[in-house]
Short mmCIF file of C-alpha atoms and ligand atoms in Angstrom, two decimals:
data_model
loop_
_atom_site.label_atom_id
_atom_site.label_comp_id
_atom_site.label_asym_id
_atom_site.label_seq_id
_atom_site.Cartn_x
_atom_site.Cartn_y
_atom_site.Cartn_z
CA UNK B 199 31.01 22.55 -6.61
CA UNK B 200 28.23 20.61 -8.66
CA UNK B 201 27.17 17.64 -9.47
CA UNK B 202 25.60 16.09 -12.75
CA UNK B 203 23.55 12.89 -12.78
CA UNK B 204 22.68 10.91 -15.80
CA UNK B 205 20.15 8.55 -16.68
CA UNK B 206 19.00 5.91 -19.13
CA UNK B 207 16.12 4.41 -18.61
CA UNK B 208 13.00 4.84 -16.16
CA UNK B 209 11.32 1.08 -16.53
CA UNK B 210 12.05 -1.73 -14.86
CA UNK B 211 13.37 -4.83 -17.17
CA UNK B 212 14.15 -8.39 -16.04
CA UNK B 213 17.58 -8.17 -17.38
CA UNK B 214 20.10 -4.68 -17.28
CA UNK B 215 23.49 -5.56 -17.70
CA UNK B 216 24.58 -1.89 -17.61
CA UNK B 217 22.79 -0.51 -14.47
CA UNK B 218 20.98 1.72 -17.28
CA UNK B 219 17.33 1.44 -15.68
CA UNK B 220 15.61 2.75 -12.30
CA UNK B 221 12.25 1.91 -11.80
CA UNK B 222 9.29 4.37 -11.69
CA UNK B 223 8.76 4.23 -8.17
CA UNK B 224 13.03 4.73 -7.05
CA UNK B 225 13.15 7.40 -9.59
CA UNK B 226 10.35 9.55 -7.69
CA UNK B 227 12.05 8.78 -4.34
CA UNK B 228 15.15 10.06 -6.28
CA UNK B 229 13.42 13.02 -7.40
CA UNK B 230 11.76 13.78 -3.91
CA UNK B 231 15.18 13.60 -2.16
CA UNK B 232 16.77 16.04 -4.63
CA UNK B 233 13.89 18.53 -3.78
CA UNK B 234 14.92 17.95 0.06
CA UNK B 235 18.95 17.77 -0.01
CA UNK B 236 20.02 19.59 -3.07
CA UNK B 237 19.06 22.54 -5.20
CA UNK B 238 18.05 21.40 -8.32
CA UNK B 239 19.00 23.50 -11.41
CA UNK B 240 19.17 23.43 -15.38
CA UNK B 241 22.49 21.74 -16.79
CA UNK B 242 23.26 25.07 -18.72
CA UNK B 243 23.73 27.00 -15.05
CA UNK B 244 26.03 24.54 -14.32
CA UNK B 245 27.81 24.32 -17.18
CA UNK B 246 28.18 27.83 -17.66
CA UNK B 247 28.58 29.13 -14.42
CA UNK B 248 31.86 31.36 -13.94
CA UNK B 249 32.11 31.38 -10.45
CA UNK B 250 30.42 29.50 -7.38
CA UNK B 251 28.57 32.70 -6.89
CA UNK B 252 26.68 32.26 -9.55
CA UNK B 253 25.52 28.89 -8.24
CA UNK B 254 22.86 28.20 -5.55
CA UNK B 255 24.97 25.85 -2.21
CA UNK B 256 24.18 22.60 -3.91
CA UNK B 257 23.51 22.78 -7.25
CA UNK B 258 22.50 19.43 -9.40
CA UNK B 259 21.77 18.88 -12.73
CA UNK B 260 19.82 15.63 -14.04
CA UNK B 261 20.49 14.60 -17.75
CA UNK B 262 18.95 11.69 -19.10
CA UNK B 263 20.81 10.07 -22.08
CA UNK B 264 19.53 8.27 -25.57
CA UNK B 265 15.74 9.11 -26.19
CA UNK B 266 13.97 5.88 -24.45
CA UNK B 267 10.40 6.42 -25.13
CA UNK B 268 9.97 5.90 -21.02
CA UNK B 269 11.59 9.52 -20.62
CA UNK B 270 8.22 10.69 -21.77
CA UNK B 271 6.06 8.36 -20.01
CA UNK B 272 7.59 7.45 -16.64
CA UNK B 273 10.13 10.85 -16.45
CA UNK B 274 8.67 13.44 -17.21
CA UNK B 275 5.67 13.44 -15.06
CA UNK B 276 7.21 13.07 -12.07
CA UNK B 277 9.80 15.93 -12.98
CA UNK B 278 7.15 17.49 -13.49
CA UNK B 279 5.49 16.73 -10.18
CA UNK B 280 8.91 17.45 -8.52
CA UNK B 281 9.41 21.12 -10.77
CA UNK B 282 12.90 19.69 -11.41
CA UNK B 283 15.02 20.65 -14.71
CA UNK B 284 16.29 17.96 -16.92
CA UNK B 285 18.39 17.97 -20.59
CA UNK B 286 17.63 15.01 -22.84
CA UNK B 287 20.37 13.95 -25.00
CA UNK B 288 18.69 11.92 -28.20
CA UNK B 289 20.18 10.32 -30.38
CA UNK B 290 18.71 11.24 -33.82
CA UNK B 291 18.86 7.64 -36.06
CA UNK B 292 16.71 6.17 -32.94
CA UNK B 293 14.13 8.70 -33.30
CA UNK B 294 11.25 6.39 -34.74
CA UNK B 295 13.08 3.15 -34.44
CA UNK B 296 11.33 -0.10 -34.58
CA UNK B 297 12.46 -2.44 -32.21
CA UNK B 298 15.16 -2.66 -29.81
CA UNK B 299 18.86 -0.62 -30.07
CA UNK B 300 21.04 -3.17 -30.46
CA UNK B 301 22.87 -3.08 -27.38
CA UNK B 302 19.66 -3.78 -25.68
CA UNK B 303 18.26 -6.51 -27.82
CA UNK B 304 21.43 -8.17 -27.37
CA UNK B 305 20.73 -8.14 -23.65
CA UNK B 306 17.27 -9.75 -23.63
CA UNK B 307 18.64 -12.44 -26.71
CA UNK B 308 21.32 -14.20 -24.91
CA UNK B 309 20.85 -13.23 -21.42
CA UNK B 310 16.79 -14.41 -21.42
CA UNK B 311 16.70 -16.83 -24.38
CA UNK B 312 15.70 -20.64 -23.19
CA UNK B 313 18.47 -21.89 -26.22
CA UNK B 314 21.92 -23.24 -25.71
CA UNK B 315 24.39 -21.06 -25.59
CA UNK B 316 27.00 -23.02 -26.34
CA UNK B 317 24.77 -23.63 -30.00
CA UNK B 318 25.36 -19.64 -30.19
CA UNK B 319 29.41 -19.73 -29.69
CA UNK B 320 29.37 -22.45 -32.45
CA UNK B 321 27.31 -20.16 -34.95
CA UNK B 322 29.37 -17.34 -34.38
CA UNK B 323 32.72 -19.29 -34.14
CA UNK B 324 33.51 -18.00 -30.49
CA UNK B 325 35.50 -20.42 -28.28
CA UNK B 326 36.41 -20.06 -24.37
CA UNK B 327 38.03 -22.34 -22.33
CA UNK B 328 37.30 -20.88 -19.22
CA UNK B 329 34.64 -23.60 -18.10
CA UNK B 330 31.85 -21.04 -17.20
CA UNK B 331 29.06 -23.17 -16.14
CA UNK B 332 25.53 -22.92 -18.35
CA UNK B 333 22.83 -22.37 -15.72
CA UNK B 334 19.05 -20.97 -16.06
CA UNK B 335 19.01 -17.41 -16.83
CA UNK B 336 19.39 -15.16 -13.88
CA UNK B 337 18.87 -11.01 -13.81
CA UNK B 338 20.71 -8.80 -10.91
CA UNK B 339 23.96 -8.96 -13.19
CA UNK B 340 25.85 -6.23 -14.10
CA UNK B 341 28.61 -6.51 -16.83
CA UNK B 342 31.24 -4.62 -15.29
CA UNK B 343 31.30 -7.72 -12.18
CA UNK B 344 33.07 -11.18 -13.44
CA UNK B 345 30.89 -13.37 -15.42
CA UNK B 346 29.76 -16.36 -13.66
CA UNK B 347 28.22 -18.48 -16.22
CA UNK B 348 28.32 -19.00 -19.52
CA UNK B 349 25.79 -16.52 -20.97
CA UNK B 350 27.03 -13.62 -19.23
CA UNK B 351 30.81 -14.43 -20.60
CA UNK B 352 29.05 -14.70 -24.25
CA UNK B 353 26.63 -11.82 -23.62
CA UNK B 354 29.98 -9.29 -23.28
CA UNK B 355 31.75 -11.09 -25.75
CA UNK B 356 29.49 -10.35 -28.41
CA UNK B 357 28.88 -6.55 -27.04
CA UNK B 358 32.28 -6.09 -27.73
CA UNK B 359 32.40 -7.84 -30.84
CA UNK B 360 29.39 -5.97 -31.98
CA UNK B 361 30.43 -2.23 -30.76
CA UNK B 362 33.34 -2.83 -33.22
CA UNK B 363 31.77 -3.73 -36.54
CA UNK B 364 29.70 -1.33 -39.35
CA UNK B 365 26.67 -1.37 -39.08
CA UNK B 366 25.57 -3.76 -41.61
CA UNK B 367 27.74 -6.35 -40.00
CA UNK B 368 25.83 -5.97 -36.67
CA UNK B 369 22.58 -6.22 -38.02
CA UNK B 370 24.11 -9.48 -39.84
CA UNK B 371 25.76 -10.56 -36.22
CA UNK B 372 22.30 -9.88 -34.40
CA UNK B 373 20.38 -11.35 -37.33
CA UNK B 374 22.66 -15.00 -36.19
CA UNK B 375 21.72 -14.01 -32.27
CA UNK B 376 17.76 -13.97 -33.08
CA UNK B 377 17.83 -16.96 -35.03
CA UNK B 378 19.31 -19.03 -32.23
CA UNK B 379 16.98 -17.78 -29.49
CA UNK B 380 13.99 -18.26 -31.60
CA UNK B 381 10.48 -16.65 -30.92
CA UNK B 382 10.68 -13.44 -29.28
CA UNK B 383 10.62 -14.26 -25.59
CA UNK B 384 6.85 -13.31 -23.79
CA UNK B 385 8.71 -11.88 -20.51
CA UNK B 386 10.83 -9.45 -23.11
CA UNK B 387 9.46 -5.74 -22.82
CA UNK B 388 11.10 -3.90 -25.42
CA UNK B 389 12.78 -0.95 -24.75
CA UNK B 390 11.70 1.22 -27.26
CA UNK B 391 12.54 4.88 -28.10
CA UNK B 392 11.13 8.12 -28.43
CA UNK B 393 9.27 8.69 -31.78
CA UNK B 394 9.91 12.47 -33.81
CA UNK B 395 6.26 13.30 -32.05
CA UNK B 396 7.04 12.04 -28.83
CA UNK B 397 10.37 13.77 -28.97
CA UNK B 398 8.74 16.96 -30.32
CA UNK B 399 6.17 16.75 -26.93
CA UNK B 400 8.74 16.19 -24.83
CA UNK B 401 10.57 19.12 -25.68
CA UNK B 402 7.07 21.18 -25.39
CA UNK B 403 7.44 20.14 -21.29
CA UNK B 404 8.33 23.59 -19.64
CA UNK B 405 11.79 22.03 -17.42
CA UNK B 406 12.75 19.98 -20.06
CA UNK B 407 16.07 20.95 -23.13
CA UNK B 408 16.63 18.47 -25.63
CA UNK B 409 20.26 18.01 -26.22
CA UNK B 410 22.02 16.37 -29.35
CA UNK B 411 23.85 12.61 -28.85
CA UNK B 412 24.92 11.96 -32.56
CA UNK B 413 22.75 10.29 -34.95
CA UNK B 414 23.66 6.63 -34.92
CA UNK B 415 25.42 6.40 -31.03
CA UNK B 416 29.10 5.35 -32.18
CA UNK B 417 32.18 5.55 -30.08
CA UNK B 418 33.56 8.59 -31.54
CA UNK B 419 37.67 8.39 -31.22
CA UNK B 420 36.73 5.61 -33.49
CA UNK B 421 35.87 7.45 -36.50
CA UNK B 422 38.26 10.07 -38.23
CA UNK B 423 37.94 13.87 -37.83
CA UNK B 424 35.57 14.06 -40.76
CA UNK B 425 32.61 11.40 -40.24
CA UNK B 426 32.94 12.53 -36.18
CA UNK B 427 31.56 16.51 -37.33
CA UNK B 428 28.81 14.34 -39.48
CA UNK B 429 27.33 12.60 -36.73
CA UNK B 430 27.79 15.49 -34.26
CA UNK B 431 26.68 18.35 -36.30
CA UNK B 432 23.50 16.07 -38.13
CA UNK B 433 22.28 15.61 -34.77
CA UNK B 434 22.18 18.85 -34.38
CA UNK B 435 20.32 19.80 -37.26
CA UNK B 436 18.07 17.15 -37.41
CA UNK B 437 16.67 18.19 -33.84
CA UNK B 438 16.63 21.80 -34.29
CA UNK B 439 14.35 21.32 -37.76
CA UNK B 440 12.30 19.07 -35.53
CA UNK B 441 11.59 21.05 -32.63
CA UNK B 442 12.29 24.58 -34.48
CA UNK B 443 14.42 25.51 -31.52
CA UNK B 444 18.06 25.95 -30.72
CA UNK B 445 20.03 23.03 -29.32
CA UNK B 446 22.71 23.96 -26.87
CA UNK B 447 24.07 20.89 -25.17
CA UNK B 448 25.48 16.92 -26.34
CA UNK B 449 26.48 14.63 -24.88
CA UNK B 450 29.17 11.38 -25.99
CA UNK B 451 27.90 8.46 -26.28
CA UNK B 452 29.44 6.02 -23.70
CA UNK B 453 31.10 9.27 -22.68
CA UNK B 454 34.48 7.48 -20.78
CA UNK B 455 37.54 8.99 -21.58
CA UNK B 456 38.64 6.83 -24.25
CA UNK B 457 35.29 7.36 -26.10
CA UNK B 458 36.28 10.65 -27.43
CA UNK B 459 38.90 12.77 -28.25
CA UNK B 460 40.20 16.20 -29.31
CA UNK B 461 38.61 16.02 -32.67
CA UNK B 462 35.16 15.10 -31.15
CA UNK B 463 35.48 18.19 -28.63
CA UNK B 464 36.50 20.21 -32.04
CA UNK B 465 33.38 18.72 -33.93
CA UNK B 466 31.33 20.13 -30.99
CA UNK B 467 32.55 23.68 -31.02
CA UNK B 468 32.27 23.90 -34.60
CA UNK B 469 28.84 22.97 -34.54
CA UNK B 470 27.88 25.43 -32.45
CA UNK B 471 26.99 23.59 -28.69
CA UNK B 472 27.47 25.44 -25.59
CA UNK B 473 28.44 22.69 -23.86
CA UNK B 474 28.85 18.76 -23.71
CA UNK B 475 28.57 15.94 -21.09
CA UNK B 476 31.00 13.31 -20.29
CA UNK B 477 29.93 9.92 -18.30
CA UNK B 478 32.46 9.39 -15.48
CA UNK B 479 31.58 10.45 -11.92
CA UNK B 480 33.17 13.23 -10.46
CA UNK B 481 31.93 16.91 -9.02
CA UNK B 482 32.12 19.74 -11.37
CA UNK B 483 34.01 22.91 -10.37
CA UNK B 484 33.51 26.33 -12.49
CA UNK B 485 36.94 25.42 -13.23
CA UNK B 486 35.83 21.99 -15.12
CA UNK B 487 36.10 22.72 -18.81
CA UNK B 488 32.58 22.71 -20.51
CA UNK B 489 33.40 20.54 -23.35
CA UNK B 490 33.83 17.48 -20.91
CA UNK B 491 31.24 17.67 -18.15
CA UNK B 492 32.10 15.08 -15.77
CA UNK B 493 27.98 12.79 -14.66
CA UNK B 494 27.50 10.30 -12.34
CA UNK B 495 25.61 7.42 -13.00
CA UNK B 496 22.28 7.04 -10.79
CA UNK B 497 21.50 3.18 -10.49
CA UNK B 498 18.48 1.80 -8.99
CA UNK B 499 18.86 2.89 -5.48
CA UNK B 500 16.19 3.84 -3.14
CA UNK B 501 16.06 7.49 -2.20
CA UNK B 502 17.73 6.67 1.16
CA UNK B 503 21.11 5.14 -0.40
CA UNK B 504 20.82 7.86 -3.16
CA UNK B 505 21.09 10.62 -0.70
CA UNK B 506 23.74 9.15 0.64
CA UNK B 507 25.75 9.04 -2.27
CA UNK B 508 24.59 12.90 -3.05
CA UNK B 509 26.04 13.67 0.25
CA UNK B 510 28.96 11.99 -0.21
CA UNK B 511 29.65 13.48 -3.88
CA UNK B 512 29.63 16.88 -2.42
CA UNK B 513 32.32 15.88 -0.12
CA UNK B 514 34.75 14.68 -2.76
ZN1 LIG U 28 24.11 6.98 -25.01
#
């Protein structure tokens, strides 16, 4: 049995509705602890493994997912200091970005922003009922507990709303979003991603693969057969002309089982990938089929609490 880990982001932001960010100094407790309890090992042994013998007594694999500028500047020094393997998944249209993904400036808009939310619902035509209360803006909140106040009911509203529209509509939607809150906020740090150069350096690390993530992060069993081998097979070549190296591994975006289907797991064999990552937690046996590698998510937990969840991973 073996486990696979995924991260987002190394930083540490005021707001992080999806438990997406541990800080610098939990990730290198992390990072120490997998040195001391586990055996640390490329995602490719893993994945490609054909029988436990093959594997060292408790193999892990850390993935980190999206291309966050940070996994060059706060990762991969201290997997470096810690020798420990890691595959980046990047998605391809954020290469070079300026400003914010959406999902993330969407975050720091309504969840930080000193305006009225209830001047938002009215620009965007969204009612509720539910008599959430509007109080100061709070962080520790995570979007998969019940909303208790008003901007946390509106900030998942309009994820939703915007994970289902084209992209011109979002930018239009997000366009409305930045209006209302005004200036940019001073206690905002951006989140921004890798650039082609820092992507290209990254991949020059020794213990680090770059794998492919699509180019513009949709939820693939959205999109028919056809556009699905675009965005898988683009990402591929767009990485592989950048770094002038093969790339083996993706990874879904959102990666739940409703977030792709048999045509994405076709679009991946046809492009050529070894393997590709999932994002619910559960062990992986060399029995687990490779197109669907089962991760658990890694939140900001201090290296005591994450050992303990290790431990108890290898148990289920
Ligand atoms: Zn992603």
């Amino acid at each position: 049995v073996a486990l696979i880990l995924v991260y987002h982001r190394i930083a540490e932001p005021i707001v992080d509705p999806w438990g997406l960010c541990v800080s610098p100094a939990l990730f290198a407790e992390q990072s120490a602890c997998l040195r001391i309890i586990a055996d640390p090992v490329p995602l490719d042994t893993i994945a490609l493994a054909r029988s436990d013998k093959e594997l060292p007594d408790r193999p892990v694999a850390v993935t980190f997912d999206d291309g966050y500028a940070e996994t060059l500047t706060n990762a991969a020094p201290i997997l470096e200091s810690f020798a420990l393997p890691a595959t980046v998944f990047v998605t391809t249209g954020y290469l070079d970005l300026k400003g914010d993904v959406w999902s993330d400036e969407l975050a720091s808009l309504v969840l930080l922003a000193r305006a009225d939310p209830e001047t938002l619902m009215r620009r965007c035509g969204i009612e509720s009922n539910a008599g959430f209360p509007v109080r100061g803006t709070r962080s520790g909140w995570y979007a998969w507990e019940p909303a208790t106040e008003l901007r946390q009911w509106l900030y998942c509203t309009l994820y939703d709303r915007l994970l289902g529209i084209t992209s011109p509509q979002r930018s239009e939607l997000l366009g409305e979003v930045r209006a209302w809150a005004g200036a940019p906020l001073p206690e905002c740090d951006s989140a921004r991603m890798l650039s082609s150069a820092e992507c290209a350096q990254l991949a020059s690390v020794p213990q680090i693969e770059i794998g492919a993530h699509t180019v513009s992060h949709p939820v693939l069993s959205r999109l028919d057969a056809e556009h699905q081998k675009l965005e898988v097979a683009n990402s591929k070549r767009a990485l592989e002309s950048l770094l002038r190296k093969p790339v083996r591994a993706f990874a879904y975006p959102y990666g739940k089982r409703d977030h792709f289907n048999s045509e994405s797991v076709a679009a991946v064999q046809a492009a050529g990938f070894e393997c590709a990552c999932a994002n619910y937690g559960r062990p992986t046996e060399t029995s687990t089929s490779r197109w669907a590698l089962p991760r658990y998510q890694i939140l900001n937990w201090p290296g005591n609490r994450f050992a303990d969840e290790i431990t108890q991973w290898f148990r289920e």
